[in-house]
Every structure is written in structure tokens, then in C-alpha cells.
PDB file of C-alpha atoms in Angstrom:
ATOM      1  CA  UNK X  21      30.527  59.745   2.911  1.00  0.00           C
ATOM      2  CA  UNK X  22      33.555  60.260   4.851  1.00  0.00           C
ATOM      3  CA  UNK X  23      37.244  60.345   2.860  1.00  0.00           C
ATOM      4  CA  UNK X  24      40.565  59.294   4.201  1.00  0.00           C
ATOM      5  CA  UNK X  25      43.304  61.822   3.254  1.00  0.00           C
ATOM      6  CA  UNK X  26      47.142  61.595   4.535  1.00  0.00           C
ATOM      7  CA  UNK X  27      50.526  61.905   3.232  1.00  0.00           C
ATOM      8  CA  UNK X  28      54.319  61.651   3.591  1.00  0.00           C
ATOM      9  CA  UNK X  29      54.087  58.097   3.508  1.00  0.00           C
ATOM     10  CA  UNK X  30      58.204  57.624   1.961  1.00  0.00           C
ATOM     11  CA  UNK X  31      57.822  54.122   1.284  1.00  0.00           C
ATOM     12  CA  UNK X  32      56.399  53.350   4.631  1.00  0.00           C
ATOM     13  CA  UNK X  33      52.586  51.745   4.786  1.00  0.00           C
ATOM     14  CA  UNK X  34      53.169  50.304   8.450  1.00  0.00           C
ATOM     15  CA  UNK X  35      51.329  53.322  10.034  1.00  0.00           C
ATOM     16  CA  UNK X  36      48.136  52.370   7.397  1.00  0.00           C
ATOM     17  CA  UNK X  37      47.102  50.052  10.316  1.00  0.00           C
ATOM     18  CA  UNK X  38      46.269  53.233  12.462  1.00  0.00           C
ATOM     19  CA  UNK X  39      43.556  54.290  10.365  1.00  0.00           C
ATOM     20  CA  UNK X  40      40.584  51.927  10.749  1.00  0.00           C
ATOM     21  CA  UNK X  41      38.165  53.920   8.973  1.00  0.00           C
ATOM     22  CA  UNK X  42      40.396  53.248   5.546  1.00  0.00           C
ATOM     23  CA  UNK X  43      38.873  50.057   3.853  1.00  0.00           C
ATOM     24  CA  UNK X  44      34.609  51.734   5.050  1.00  0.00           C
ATOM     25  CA  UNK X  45      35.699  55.192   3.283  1.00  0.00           C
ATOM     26  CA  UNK X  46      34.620  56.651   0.450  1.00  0.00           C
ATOM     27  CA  UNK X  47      38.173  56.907  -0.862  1.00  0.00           C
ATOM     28  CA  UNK X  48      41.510  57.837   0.246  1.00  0.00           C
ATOM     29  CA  UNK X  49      43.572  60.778  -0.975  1.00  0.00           C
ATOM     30  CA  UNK X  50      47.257  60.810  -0.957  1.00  0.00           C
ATOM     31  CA  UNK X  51      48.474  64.345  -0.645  1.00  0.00           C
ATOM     32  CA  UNK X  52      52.033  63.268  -1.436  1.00  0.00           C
ATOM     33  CA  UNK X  53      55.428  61.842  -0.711  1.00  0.00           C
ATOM     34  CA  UNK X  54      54.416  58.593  -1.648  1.00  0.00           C
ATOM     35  CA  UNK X  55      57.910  57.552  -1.516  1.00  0.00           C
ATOM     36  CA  UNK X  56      61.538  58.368  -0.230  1.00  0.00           C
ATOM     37  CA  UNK X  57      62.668  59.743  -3.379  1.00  0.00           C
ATOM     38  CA  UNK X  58      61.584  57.317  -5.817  1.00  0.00           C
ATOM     39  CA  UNK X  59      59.683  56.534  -9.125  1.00  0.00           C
ATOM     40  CA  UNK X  60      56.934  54.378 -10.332  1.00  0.00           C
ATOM     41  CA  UNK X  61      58.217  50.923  -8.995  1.00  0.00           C
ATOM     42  CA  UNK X  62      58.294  52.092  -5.593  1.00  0.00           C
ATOM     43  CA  UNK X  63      54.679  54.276  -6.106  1.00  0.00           C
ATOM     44  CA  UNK X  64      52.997  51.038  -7.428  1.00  0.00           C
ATOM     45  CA  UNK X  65      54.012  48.929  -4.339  1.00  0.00           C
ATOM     46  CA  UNK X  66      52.873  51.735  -1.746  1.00  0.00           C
ATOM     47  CA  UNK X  67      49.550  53.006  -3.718  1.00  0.00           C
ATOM     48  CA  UNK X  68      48.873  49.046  -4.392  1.00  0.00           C
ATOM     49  CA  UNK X  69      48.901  48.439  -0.995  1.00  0.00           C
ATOM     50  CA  UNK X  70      46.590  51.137  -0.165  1.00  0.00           C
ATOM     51  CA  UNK X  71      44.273  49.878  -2.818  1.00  0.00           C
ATOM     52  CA  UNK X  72      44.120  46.635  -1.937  1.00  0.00           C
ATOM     53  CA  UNK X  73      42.243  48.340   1.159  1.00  0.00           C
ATOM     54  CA  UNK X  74      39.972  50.589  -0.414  1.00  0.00           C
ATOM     55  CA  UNK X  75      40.039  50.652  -4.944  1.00  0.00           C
ATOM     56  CA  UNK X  76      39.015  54.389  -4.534  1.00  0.00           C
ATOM     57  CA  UNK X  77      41.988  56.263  -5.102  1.00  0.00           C
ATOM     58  CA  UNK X  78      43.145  60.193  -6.022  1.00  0.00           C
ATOM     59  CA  UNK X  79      47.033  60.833  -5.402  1.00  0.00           C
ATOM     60  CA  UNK X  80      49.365  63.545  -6.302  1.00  0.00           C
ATOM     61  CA  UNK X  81      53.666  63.508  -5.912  1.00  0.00           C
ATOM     62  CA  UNK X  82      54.883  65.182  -3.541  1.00  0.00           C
ATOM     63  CA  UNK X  83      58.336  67.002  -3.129  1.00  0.00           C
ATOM     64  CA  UNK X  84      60.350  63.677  -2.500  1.00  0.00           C
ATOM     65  CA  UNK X  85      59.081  61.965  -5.552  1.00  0.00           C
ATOM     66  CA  UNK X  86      60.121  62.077  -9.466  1.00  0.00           C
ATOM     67  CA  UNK X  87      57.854  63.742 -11.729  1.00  0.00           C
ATOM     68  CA  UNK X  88      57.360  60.466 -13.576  1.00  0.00           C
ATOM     69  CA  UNK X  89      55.096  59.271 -11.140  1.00  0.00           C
ATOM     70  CA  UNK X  90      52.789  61.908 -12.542  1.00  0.00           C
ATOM     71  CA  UNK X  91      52.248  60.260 -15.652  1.00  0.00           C
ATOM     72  CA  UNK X  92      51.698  56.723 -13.843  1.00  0.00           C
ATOM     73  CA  UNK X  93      48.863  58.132 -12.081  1.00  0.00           C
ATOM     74  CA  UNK X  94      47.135  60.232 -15.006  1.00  0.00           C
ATOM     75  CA  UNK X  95      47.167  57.079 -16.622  1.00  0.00           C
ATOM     76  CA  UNK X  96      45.721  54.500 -13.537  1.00  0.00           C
ATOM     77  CA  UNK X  97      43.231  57.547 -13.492  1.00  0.00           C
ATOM     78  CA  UNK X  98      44.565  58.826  -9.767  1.00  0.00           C
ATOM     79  CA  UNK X  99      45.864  61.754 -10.488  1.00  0.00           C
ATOM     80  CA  UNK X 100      44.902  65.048  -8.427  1.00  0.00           C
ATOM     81  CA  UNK X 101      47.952  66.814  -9.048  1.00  0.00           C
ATOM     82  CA  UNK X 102      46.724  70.069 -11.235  1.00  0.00           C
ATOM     83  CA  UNK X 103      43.478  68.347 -11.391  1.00  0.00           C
ATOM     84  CA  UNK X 104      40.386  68.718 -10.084  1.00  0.00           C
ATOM     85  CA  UNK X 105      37.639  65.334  -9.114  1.00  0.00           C
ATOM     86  CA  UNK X 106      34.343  65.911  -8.203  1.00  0.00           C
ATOM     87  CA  UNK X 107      34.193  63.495  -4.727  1.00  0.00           C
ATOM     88  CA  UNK X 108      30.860  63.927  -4.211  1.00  0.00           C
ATOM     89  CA  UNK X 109      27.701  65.956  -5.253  1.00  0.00           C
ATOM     90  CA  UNK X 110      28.978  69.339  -4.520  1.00  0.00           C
ATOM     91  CA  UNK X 111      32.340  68.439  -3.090  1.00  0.00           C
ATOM     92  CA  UNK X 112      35.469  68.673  -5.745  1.00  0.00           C
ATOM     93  CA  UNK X 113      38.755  68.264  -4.674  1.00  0.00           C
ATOM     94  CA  UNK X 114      41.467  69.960  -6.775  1.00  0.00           C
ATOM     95  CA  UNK X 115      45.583  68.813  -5.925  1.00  0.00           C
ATOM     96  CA  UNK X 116      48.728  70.232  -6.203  1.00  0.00           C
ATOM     97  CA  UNK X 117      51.639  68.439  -5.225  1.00  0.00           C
ATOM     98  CA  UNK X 118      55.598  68.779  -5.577  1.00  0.00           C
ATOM     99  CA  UNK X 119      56.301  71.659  -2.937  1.00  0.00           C
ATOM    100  CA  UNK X 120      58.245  75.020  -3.228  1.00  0.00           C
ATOM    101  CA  UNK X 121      62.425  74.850  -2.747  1.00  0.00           C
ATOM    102  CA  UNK X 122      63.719  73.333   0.654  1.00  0.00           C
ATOM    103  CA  UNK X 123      67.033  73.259   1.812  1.00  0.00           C
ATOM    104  CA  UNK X 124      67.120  69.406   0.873  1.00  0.00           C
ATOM    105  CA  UNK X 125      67.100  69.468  -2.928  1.00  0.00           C
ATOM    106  CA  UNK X 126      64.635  67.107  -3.265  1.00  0.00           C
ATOM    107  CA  UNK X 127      63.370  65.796  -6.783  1.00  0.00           C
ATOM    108  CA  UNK X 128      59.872  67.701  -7.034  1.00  0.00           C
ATOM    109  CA  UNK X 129      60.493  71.255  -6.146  1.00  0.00           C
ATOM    110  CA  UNK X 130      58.975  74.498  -8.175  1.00  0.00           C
ATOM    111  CA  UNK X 131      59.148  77.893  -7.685  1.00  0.00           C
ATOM    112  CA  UNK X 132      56.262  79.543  -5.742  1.00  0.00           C
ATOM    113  CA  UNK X 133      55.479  81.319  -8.975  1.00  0.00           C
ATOM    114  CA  UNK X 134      54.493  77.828 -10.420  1.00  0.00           C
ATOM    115  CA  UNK X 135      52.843  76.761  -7.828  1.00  0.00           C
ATOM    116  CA  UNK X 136      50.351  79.376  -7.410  1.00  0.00           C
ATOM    117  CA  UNK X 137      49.708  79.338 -11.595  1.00  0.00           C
ATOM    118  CA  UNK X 138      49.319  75.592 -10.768  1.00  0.00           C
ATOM    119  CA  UNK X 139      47.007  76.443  -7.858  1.00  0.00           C
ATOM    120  CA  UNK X 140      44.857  78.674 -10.082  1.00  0.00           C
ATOM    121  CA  UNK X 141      44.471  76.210 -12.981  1.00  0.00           C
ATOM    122  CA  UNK X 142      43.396  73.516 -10.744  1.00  0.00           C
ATOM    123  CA  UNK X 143      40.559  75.799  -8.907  1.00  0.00           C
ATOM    124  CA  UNK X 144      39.766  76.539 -12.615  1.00  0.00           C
ATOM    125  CA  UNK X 145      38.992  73.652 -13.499  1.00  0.00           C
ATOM    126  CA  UNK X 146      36.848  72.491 -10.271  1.00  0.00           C
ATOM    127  CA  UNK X 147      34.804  75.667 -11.216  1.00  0.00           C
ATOM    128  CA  UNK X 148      34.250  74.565 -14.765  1.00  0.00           C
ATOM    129  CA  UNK X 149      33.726  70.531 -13.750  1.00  0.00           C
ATOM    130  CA  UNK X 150      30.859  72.061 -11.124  1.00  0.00           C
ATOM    131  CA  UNK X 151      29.512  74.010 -13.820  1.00  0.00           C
ATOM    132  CA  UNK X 152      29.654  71.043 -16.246  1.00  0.00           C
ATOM    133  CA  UNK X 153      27.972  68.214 -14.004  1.00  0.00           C
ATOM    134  CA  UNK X 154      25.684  70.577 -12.352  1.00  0.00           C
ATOM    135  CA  UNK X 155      26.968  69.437  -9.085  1.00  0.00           C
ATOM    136  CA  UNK X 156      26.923  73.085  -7.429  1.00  0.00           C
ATOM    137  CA  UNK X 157      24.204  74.708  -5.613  1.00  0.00           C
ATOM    138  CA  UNK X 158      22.442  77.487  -6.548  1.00  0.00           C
ATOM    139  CA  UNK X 159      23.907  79.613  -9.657  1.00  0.00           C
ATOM    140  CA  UNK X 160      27.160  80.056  -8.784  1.00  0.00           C
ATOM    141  CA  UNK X 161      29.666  77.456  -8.665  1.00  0.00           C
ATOM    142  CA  UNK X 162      31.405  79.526  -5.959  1.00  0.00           C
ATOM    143  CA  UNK X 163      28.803  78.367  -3.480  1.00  0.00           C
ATOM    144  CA  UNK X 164      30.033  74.918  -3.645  1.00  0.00           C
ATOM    145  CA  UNK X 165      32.756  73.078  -1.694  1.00  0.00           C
ATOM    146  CA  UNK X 166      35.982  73.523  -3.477  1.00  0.00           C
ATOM    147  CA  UNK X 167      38.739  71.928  -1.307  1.00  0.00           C
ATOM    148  CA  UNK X 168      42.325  72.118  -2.104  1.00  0.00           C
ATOM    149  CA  UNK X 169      44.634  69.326  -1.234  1.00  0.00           C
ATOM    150  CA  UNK X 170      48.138  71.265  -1.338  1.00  0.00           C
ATOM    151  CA  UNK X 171      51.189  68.880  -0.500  1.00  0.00           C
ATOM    152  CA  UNK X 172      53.154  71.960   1.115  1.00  0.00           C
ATOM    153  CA  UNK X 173      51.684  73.705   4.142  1.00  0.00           C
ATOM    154  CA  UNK X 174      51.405  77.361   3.800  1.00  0.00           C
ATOM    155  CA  UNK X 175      53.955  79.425   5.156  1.00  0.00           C
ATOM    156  CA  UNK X 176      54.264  80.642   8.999  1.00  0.00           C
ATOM    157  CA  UNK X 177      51.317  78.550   9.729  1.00  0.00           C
ATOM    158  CA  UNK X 178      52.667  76.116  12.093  1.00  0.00           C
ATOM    159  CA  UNK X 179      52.530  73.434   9.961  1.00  0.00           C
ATOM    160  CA  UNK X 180      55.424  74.007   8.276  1.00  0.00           C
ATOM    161  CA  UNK X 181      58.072  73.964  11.010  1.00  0.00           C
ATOM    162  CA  UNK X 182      61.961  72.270  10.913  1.00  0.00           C
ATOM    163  CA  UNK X 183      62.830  70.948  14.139  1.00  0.00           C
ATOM    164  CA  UNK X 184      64.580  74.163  14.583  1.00  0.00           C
ATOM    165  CA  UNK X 185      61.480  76.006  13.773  1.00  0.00           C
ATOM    166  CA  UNK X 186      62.484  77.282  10.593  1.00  0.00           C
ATOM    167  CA  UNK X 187      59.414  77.934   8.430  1.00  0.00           C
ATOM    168  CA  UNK X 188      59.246  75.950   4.680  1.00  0.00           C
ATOM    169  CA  UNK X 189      56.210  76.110   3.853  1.00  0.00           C
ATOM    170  CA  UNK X 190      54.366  77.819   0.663  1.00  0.00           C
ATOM    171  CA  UNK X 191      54.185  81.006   0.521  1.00  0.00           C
ATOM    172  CA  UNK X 192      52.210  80.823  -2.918  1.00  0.00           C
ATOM    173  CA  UNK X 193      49.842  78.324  -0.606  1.00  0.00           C
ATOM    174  CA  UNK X 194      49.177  81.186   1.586  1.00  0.00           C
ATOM    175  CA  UNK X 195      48.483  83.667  -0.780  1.00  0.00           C
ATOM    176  CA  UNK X 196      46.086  81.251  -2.551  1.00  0.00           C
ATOM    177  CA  UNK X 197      44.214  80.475   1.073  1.00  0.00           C
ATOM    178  CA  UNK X 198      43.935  84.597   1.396  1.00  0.00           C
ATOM    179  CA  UNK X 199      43.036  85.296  -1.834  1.00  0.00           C
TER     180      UNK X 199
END
């Protein structure tokens, strides 16, 4: 089963129509920036309208949105950010959103300290959920598929480049990746 995954959306679903495959996928992530600096009113109209195309659904926040929306999604069951969701037998997916600090103050920033704590917790706890369901091959939960769905891009990686090519991505990202 194939799953949809995007993000930086900021309160704009018109590009949704490019992506044919969304309402015949397994689910969709939403890696973050759901909105353009906003809280749960404006989450609920853009995750609602990617719902209404396909009801399977993880999302985390991502730099540009409040922390509240974190609780909104916890509690519509959503949630991947510092959580882990087995996606399939053998596949988990474990999020974490909000992004290190940018030069544009935005609402959800951490330090890269955090992030990488937040990082570790999360693969934690795809380890123990594989271990728990059985869903891993073999004896060690290692051998599974453990994918990490990171709102920030890790740094110097070319993702993660300012018009001006200034790199902002994570640096705690990167170390993760290596490590």
C-alpha cells in the first residue's frame, strides 16, 4: 500500500488537486505547516479537507503552527508528532515536527537539543510498538522499517536552502540520520 506524505501546506489545499493518487492511498501524512501561523480553527478546515479525500490521517505541526494544534490532533487520534504509528506490517512511522530556530520567529521553534531528545523518544517508541505487535522481522526490531517523518530538513543537505542559499535546516536532524 502506497502513502501520500507532503507538507507546508499554510492554509493552502489548492495544490491537493496535483496529487491524484490521494483519495486510492493508504493514508496521507502531513509532515507540517498545516497553516500560516495559525491554531486549531484554521488546522480543522485544512486537515478536514484532506480527509474528506482519504479518512486515513497522521499529522504533526510544523514550525509555522501553535503548539495547540498538538493537542487537537492527539485527541482526533492524528498525531505523529513524538509519536510513533505502525503504517503497515513492518513499516512504523515515527514524527517530529516544530523545526529548530529560523530567522523568522515563527510560533513552533525548539532548540536542536530538543529536537534530537524528541527524535530519540519517538524512535523509542517505534522500537517498543514493533516489539509489542510483533510487526518486525526476525528478532530484532532493528531489522524493520523505521521511517522518520522530520518537518525540518537536515542541515547542508540541499533541502534546506533560503533563496540566498543560506542553510536552516536541523542540525540535530542530521546527527540523528548519521547516528
Amino acid at each position: 500500500p502506497v502513502w501520500v506524505a507532503f507538507g507546508d501546506i499554510h492554509d493552502d489545499l489548492s495544490r491537493m488537486e496535483d496529487i491524484p493518487e490521494l483519495a486510492e492511498a493508504a493514508g496521507v501524512i502531513v509532515t507540517g505547516d498545516i497553516t500560516f501561523a495559525g491554531g486549531i480553527k484554521e488546522a480543522e478546515k485544512i486537515l478536514g479537507g484532506i480527509v474528506e479525500k482519504n479518512p486515513l490521517l497522521l499529522a504533526q505541526i510544523g514550525n509555522m503552527d501553535k503548539a495547540e494544534i498538538t493537542g487537537w490532533l492527539e485527541q482526533k487520534g492524528w498525531n505523529l508528532h513524538r509519536r510513533a504509528k505502525a503504517i503497515h506490517p513492518g513499516v512504523t512511522v515515527f514524527g517530529v515536527g516544530c523545526s529548530p530556530f529560523t530567522p523568522f520567529r515563527t510560533p513552533s521553534e525548539h532548540p536542536e537539543e530538543i529536537l534530537l531528545e524528541w527524535m530519540k523518544e519517538a524512535r523509542e517508541e517505534a522500537l517498543a510498538l514493533h516489539r509489542d505487535t510483533g510487526s518486525h522481522s526476525g528478532s530484532d526490531a532493528r531489522s524493520s522499517c523505521l521511517v522518520l517523518v522530520s518537518h525540518s530538513p537536515p542541515f547542508a543537505s540541499n533541502c534546506d536552502r533560503l533563496a540566498d542559499g543560506t542553510p536552516v535546516g536541523s542540525t540535530a536532524d542530521r546527527e540523528f540520520i548519521a547516528e
